[in-house]
PDB file of N, CA and C and ligand atoms in Angstrom:
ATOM      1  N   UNK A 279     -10.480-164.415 -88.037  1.00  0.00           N
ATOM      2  CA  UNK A 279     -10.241-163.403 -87.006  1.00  0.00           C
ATOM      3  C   UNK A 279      -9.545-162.191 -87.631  1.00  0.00           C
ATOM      4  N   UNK A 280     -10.037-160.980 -87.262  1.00  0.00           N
ATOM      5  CA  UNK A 280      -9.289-159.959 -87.697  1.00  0.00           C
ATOM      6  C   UNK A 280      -8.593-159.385 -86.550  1.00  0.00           C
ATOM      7  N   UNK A 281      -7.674-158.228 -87.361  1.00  0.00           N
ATOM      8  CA  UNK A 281      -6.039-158.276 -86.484  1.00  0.00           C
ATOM      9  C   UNK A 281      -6.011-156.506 -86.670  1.00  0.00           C
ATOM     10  N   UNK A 282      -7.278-155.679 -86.429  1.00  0.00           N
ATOM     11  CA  UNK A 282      -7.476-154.404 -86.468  1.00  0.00           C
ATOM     12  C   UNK A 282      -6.756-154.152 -85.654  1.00  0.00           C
ATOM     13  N   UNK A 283      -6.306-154.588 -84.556  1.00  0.00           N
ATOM     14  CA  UNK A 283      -5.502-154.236 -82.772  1.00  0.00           C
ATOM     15  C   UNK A 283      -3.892-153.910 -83.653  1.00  0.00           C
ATOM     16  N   UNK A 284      -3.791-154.243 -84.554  1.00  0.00           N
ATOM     17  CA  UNK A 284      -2.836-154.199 -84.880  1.00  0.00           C
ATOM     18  C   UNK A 284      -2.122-152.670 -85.815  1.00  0.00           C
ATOM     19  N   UNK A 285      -3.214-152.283 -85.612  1.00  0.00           N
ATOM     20  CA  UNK A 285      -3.223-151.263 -86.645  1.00  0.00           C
ATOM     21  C   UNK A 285      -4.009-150.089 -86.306  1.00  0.00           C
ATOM     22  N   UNK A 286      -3.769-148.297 -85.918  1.00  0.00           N
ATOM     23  CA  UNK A 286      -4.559-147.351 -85.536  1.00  0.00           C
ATOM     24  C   UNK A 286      -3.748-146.082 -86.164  1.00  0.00           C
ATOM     25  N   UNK A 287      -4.350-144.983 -86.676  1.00  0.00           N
ATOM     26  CA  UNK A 287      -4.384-144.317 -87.569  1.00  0.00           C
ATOM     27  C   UNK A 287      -4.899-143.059 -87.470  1.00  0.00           C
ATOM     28  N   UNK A 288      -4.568-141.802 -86.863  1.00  0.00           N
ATOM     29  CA  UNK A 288      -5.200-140.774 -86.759  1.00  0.00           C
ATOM     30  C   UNK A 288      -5.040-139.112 -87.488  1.00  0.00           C
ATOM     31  N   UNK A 289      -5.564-139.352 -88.373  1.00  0.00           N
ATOM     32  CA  UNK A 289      -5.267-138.510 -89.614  1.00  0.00           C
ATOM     33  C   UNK A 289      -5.394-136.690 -89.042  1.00  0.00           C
ATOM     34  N   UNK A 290      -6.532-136.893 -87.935  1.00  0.00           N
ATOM     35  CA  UNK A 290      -6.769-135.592 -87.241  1.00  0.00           C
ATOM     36  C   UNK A 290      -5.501-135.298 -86.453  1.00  0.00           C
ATOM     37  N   UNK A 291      -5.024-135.845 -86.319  1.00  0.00           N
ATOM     38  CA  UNK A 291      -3.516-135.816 -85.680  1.00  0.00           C
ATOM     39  C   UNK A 291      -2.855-134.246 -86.059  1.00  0.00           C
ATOM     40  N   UNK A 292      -2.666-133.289 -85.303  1.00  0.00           N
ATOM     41  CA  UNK A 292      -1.956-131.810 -86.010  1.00  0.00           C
ATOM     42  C   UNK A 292      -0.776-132.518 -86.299  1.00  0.00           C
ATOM     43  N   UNK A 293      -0.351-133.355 -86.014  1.00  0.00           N
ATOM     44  CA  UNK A 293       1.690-133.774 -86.078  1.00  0.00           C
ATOM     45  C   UNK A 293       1.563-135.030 -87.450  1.00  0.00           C
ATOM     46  N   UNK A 294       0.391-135.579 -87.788  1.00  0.00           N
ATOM     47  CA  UNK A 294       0.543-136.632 -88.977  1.00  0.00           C
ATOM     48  C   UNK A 294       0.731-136.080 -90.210  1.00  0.00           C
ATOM     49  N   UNK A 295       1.654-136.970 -90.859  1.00  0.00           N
ATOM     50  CA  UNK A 295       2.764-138.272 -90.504  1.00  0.00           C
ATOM     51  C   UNK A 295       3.892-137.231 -89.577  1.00  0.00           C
ATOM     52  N   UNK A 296       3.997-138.147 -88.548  1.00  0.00           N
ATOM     53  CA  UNK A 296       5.231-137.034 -87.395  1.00  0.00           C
ATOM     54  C   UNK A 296       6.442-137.561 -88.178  1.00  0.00           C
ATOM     55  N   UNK A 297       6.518-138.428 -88.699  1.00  0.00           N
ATOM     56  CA  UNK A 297       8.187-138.831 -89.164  1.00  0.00           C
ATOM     57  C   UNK A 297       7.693-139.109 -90.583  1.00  0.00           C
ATOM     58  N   UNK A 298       8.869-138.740 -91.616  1.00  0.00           N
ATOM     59  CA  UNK A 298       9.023-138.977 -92.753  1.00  0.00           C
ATOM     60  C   UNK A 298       9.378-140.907 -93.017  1.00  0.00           C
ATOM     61  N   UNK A 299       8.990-141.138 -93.973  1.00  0.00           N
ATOM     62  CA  UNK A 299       9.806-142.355 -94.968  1.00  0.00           C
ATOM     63  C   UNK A 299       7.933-143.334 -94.749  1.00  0.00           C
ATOM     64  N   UNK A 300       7.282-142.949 -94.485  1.00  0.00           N
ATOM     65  CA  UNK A 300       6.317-144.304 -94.263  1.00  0.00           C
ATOM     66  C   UNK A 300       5.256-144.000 -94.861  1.00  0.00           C
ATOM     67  N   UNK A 301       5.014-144.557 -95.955  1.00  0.00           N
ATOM     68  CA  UNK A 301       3.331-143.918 -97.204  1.00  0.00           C
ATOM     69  C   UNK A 301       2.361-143.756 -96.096  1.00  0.00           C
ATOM     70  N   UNK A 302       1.280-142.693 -96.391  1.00  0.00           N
ATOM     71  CA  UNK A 302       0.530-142.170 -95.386  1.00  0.00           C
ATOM     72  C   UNK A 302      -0.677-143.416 -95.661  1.00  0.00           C
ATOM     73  N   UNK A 303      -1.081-143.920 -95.929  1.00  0.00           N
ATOM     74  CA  UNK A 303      -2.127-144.905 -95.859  1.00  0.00           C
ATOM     75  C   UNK A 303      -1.857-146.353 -94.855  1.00  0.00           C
ATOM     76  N   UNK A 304       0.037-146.147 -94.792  1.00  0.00           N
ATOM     77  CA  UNK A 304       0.237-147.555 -94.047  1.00  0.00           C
ATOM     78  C   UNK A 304       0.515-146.923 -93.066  1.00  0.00           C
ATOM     79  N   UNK A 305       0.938-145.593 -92.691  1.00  0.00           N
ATOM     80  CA  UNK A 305       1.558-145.126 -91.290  1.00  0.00           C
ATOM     81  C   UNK A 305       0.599-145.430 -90.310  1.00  0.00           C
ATOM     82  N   UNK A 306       1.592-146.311 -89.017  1.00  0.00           N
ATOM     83  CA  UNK A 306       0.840-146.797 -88.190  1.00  0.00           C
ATOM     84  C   UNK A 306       0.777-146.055 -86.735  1.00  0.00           C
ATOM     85  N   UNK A 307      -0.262-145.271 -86.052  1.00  0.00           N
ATOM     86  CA  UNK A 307      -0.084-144.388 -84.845  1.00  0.00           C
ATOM     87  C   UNK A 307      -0.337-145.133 -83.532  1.00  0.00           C
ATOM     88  N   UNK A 308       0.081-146.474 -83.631  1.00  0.00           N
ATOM     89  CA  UNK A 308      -0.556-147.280 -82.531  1.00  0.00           C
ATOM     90  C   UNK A 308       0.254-147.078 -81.099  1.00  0.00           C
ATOM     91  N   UNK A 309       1.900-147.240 -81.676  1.00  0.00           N
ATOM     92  CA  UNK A 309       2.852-146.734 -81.235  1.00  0.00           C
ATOM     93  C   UNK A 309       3.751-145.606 -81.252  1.00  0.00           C
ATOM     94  N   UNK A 310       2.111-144.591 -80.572  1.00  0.00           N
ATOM     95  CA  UNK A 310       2.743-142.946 -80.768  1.00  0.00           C
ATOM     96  C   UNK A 310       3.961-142.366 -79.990  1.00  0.00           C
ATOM     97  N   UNK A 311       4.151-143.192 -78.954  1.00  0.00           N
ATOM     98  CA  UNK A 311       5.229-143.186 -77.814  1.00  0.00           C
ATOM     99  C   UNK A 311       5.973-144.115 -77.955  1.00  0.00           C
ATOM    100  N   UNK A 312       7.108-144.735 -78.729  1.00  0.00           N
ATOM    101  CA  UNK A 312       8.104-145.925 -78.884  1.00  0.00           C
ATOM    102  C   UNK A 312       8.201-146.551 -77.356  1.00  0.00           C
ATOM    103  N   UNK A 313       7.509-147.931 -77.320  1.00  0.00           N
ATOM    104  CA  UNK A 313       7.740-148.402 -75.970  1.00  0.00           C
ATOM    105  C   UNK A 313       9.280-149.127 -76.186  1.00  0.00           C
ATOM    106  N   UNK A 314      10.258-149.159 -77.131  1.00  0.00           N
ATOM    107  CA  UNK A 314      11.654-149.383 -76.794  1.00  0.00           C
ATOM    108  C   UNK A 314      12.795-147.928 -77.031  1.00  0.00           C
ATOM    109  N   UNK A 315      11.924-147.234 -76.509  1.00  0.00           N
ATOM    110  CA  UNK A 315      13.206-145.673 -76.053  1.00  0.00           C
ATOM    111  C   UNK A 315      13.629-146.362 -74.662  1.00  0.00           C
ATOM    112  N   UNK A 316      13.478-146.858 -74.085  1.00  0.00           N
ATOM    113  CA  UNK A 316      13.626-147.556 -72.661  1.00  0.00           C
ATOM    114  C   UNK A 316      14.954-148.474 -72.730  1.00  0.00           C
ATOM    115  N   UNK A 317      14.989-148.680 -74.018  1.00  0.00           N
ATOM    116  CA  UNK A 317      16.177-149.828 -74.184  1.00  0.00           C
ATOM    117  C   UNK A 317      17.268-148.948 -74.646  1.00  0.00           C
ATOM    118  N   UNK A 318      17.036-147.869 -74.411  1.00  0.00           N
ATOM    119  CA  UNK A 318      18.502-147.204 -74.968  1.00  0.00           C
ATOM    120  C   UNK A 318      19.201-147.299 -76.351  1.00  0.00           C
ATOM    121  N   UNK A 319      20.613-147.988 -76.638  1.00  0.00           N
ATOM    122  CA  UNK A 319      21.203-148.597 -77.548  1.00  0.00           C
ATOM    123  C   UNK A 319      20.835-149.374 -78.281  1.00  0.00           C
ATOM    124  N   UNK A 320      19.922-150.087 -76.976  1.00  0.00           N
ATOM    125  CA  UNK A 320      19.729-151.584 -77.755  1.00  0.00           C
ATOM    126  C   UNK A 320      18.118-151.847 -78.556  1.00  0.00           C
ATOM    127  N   UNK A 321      17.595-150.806 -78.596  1.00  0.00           N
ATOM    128  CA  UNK A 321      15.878-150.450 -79.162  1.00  0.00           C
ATOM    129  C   UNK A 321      16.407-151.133 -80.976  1.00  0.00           C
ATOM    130  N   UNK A 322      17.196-150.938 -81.356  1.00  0.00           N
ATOM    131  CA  UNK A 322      17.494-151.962 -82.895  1.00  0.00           C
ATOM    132  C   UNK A 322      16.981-150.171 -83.872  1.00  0.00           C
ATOM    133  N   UNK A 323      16.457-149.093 -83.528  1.00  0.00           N
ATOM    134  CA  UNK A 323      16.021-147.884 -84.224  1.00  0.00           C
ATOM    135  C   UNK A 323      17.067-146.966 -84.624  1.00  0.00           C
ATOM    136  N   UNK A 324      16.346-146.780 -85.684  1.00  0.00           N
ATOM    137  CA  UNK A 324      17.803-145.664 -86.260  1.00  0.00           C
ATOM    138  C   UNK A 324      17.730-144.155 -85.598  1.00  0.00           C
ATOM    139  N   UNK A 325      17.893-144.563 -84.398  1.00  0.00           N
ATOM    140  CA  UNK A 325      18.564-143.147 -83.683  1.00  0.00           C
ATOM    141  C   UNK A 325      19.447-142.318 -83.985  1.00  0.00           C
ATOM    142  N   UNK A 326      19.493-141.275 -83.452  1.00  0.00           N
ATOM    143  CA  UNK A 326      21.289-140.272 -83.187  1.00  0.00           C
ATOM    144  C   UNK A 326      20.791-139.719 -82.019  1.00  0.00           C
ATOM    145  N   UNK A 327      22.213-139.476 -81.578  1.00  0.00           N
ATOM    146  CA  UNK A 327      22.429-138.559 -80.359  1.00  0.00           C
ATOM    147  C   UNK A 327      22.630-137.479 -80.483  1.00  0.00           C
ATOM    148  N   UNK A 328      21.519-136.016 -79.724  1.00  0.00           N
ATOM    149  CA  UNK A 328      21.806-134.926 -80.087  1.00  0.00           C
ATOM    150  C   UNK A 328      22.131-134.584 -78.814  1.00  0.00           C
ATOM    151  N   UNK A 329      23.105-133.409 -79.003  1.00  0.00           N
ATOM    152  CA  UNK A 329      22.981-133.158 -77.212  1.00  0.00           C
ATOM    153  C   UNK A 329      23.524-134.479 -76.429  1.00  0.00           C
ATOM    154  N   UNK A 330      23.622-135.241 -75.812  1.00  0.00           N
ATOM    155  CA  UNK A 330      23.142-135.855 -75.197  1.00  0.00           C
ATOM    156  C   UNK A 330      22.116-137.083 -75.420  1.00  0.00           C
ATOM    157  N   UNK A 331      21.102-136.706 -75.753  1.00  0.00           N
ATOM    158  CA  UNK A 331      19.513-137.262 -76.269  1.00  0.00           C
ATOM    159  C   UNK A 331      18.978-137.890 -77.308  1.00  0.00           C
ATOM    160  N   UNK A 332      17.937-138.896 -76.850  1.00  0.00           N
ATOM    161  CA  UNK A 332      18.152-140.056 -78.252  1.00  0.00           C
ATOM    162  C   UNK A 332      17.088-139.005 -78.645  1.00  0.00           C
ATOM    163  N   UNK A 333      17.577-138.854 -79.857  1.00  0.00           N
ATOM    164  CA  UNK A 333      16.530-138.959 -81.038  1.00  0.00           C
ATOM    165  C   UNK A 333      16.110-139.862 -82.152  1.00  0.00           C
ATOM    166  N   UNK A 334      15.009-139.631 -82.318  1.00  0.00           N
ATOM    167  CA  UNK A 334      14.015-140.454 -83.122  1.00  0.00           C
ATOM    168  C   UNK A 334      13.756-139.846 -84.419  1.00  0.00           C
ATOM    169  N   UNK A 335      13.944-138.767 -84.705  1.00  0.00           N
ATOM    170  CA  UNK A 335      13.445-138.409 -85.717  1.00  0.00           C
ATOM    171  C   UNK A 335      13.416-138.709 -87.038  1.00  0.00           C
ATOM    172  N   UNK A 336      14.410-139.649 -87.134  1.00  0.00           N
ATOM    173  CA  UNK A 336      14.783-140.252 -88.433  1.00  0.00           C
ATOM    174  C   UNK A 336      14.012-142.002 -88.536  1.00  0.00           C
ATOM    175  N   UNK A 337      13.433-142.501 -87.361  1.00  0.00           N
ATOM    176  CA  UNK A 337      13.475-143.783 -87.136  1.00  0.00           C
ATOM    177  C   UNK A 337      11.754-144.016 -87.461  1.00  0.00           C
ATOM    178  N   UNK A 338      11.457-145.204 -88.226  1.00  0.00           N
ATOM    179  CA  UNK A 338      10.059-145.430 -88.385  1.00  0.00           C
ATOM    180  C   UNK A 338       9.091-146.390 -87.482  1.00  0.00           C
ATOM    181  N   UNK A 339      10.251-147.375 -87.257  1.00  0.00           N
ATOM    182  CA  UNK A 339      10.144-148.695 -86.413  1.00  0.00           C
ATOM    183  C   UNK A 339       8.812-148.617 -86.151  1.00  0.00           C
ATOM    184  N   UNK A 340       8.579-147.734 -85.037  1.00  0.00           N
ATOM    185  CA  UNK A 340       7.192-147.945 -84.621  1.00  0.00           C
ATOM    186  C   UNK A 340       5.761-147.209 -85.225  1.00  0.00           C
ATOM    187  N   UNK A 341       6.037-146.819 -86.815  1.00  0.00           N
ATOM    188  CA  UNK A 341       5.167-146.197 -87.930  1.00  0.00           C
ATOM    189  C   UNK A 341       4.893-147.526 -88.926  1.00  0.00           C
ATOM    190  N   UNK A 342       5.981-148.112 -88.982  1.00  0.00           N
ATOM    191  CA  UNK A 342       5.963-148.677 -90.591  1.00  0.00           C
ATOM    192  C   UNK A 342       4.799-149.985 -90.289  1.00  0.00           C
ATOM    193  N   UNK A 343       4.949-150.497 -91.629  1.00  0.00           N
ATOM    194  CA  UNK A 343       3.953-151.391 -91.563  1.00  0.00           C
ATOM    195  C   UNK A 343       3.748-152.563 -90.720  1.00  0.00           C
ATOM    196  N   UNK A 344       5.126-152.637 -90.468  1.00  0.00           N
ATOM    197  CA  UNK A 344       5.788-154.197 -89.694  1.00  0.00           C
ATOM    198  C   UNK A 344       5.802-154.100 -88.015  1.00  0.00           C
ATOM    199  N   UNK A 345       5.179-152.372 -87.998  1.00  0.00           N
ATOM    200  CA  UNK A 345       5.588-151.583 -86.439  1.00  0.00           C
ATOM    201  C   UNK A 345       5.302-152.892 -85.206  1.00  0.00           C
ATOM    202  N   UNK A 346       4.087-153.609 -85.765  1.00  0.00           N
ATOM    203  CA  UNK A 346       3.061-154.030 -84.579  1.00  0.00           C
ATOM    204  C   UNK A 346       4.387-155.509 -83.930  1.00  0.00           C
ATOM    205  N   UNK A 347       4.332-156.506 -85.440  1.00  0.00           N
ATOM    206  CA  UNK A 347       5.015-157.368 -84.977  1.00  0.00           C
ATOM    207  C   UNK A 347       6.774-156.802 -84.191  1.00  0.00           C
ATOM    208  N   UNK A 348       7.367-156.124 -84.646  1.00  0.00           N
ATOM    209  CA  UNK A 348       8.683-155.553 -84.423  1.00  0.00           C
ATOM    210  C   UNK A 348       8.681-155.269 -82.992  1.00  0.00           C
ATOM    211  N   UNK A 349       7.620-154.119 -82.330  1.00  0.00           N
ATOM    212  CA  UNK A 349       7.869-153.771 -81.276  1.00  0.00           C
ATOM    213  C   UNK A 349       7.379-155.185 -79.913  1.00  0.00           C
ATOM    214  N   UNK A 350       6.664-155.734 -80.600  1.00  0.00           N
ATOM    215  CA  UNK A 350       5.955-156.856 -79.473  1.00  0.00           C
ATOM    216  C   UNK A 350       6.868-157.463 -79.518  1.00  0.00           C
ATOM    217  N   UNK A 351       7.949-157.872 -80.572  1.00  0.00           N
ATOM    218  CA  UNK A 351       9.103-159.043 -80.783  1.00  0.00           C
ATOM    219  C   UNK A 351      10.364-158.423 -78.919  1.00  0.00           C
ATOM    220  N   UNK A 352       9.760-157.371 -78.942  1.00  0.00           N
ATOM    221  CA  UNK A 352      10.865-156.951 -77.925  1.00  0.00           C
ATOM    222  C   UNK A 352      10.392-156.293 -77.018  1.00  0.00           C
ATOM    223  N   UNK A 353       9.245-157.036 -76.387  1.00  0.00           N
ATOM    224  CA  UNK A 353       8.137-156.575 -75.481  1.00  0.00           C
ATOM    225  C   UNK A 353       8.806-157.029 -74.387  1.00  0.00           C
ATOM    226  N   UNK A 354       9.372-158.307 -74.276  1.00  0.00           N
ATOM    227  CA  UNK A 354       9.904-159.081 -72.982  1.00  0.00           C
ATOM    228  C   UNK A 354      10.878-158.444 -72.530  1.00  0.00           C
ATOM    229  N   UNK A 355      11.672-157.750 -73.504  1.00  0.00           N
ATOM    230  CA  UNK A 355      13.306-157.026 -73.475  1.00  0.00           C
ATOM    231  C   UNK A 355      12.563-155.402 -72.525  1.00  0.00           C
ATOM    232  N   UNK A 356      11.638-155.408 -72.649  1.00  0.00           N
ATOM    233  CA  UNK A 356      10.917-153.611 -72.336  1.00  0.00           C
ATOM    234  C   UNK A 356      10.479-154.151 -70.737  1.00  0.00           C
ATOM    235  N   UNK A 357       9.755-155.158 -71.038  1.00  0.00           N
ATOM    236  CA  UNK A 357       9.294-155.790 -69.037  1.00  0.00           C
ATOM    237  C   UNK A 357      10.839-156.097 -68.396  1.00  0.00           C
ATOM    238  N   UNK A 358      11.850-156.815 -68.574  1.00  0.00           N
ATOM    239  CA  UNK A 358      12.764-157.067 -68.263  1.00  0.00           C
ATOM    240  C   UNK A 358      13.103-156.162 -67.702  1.00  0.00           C
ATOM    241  N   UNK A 359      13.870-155.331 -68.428  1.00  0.00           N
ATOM    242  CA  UNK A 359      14.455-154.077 -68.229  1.00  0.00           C
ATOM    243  C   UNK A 359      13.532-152.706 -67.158  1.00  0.00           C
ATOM    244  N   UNK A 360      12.711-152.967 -67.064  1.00  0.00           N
ATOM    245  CA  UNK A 360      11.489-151.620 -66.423  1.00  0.00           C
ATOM    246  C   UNK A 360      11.513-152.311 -65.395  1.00  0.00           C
ATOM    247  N   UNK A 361      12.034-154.046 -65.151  1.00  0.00           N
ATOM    248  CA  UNK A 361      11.907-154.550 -63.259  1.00  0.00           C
ATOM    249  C   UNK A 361      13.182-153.944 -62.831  1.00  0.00           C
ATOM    250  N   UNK A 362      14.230-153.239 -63.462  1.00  0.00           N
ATOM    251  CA  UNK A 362      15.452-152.815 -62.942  1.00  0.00           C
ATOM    252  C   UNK A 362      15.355-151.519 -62.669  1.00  0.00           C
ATOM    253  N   UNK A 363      14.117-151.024 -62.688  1.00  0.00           N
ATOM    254  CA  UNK A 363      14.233-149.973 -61.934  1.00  0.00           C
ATOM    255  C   UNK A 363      13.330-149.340 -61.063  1.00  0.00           C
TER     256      UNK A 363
HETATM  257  S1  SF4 B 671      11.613-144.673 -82.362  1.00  0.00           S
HETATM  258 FE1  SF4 B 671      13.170-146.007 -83.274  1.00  0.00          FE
HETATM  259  S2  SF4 B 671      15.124-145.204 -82.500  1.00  0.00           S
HETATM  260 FE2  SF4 B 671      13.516-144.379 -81.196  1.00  0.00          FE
HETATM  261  S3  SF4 B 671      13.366-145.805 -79.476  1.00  0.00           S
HETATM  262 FE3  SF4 B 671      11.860-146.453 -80.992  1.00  0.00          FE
HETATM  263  S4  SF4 B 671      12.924-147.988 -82.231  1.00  0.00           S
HETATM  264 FE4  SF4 B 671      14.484-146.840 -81.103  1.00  0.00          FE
END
């Protein structure tokens, strides 16, 4: 079985690679929208606060190679949290 779902890539992208640190052949665009910005603090991403406001700009989590398993590991923590509001 192959595990392509795991992996999407759009080079036509005007913004690719949007974040630095991740070799352009493994950068992964599957998770172009971080589905754990929702978790605030607790997303495990190397955020800062600007303003106010999380930023991402430094964080790969959902680029790097490991993006697919990492973010699903905290899929339950993203449903959990989205019934509270
Ligand atoms: S991009 Fe990184 S810092 Fe931002 S929400 Fe996702 S995991 Fe957290």
């Amino acid at each position: 079985m192959t595990e392509h779902y795991k992996f999407n890539q759009n080079k036509m992208c005007e913004f690719f690679p949007c974040h630095r640190g991740v070799e352009p052949e493994k950068f992964n665009c599957l998770f172009c929208y971080c589905p754990l910005y929702m978790l605030k603090n607790e997303c495990g991403g190397n955020f800062k606060m600007t303003h106010g406001i999380k930023d991402c700009s430094d964080c790969t989590i959902p680029h790097d190679e490991n993006s697919y398993a990492t973010i699903m590991s905290k899929m339950k923590q993203v449903i959990e949290r989205g019934s509270d509001f």
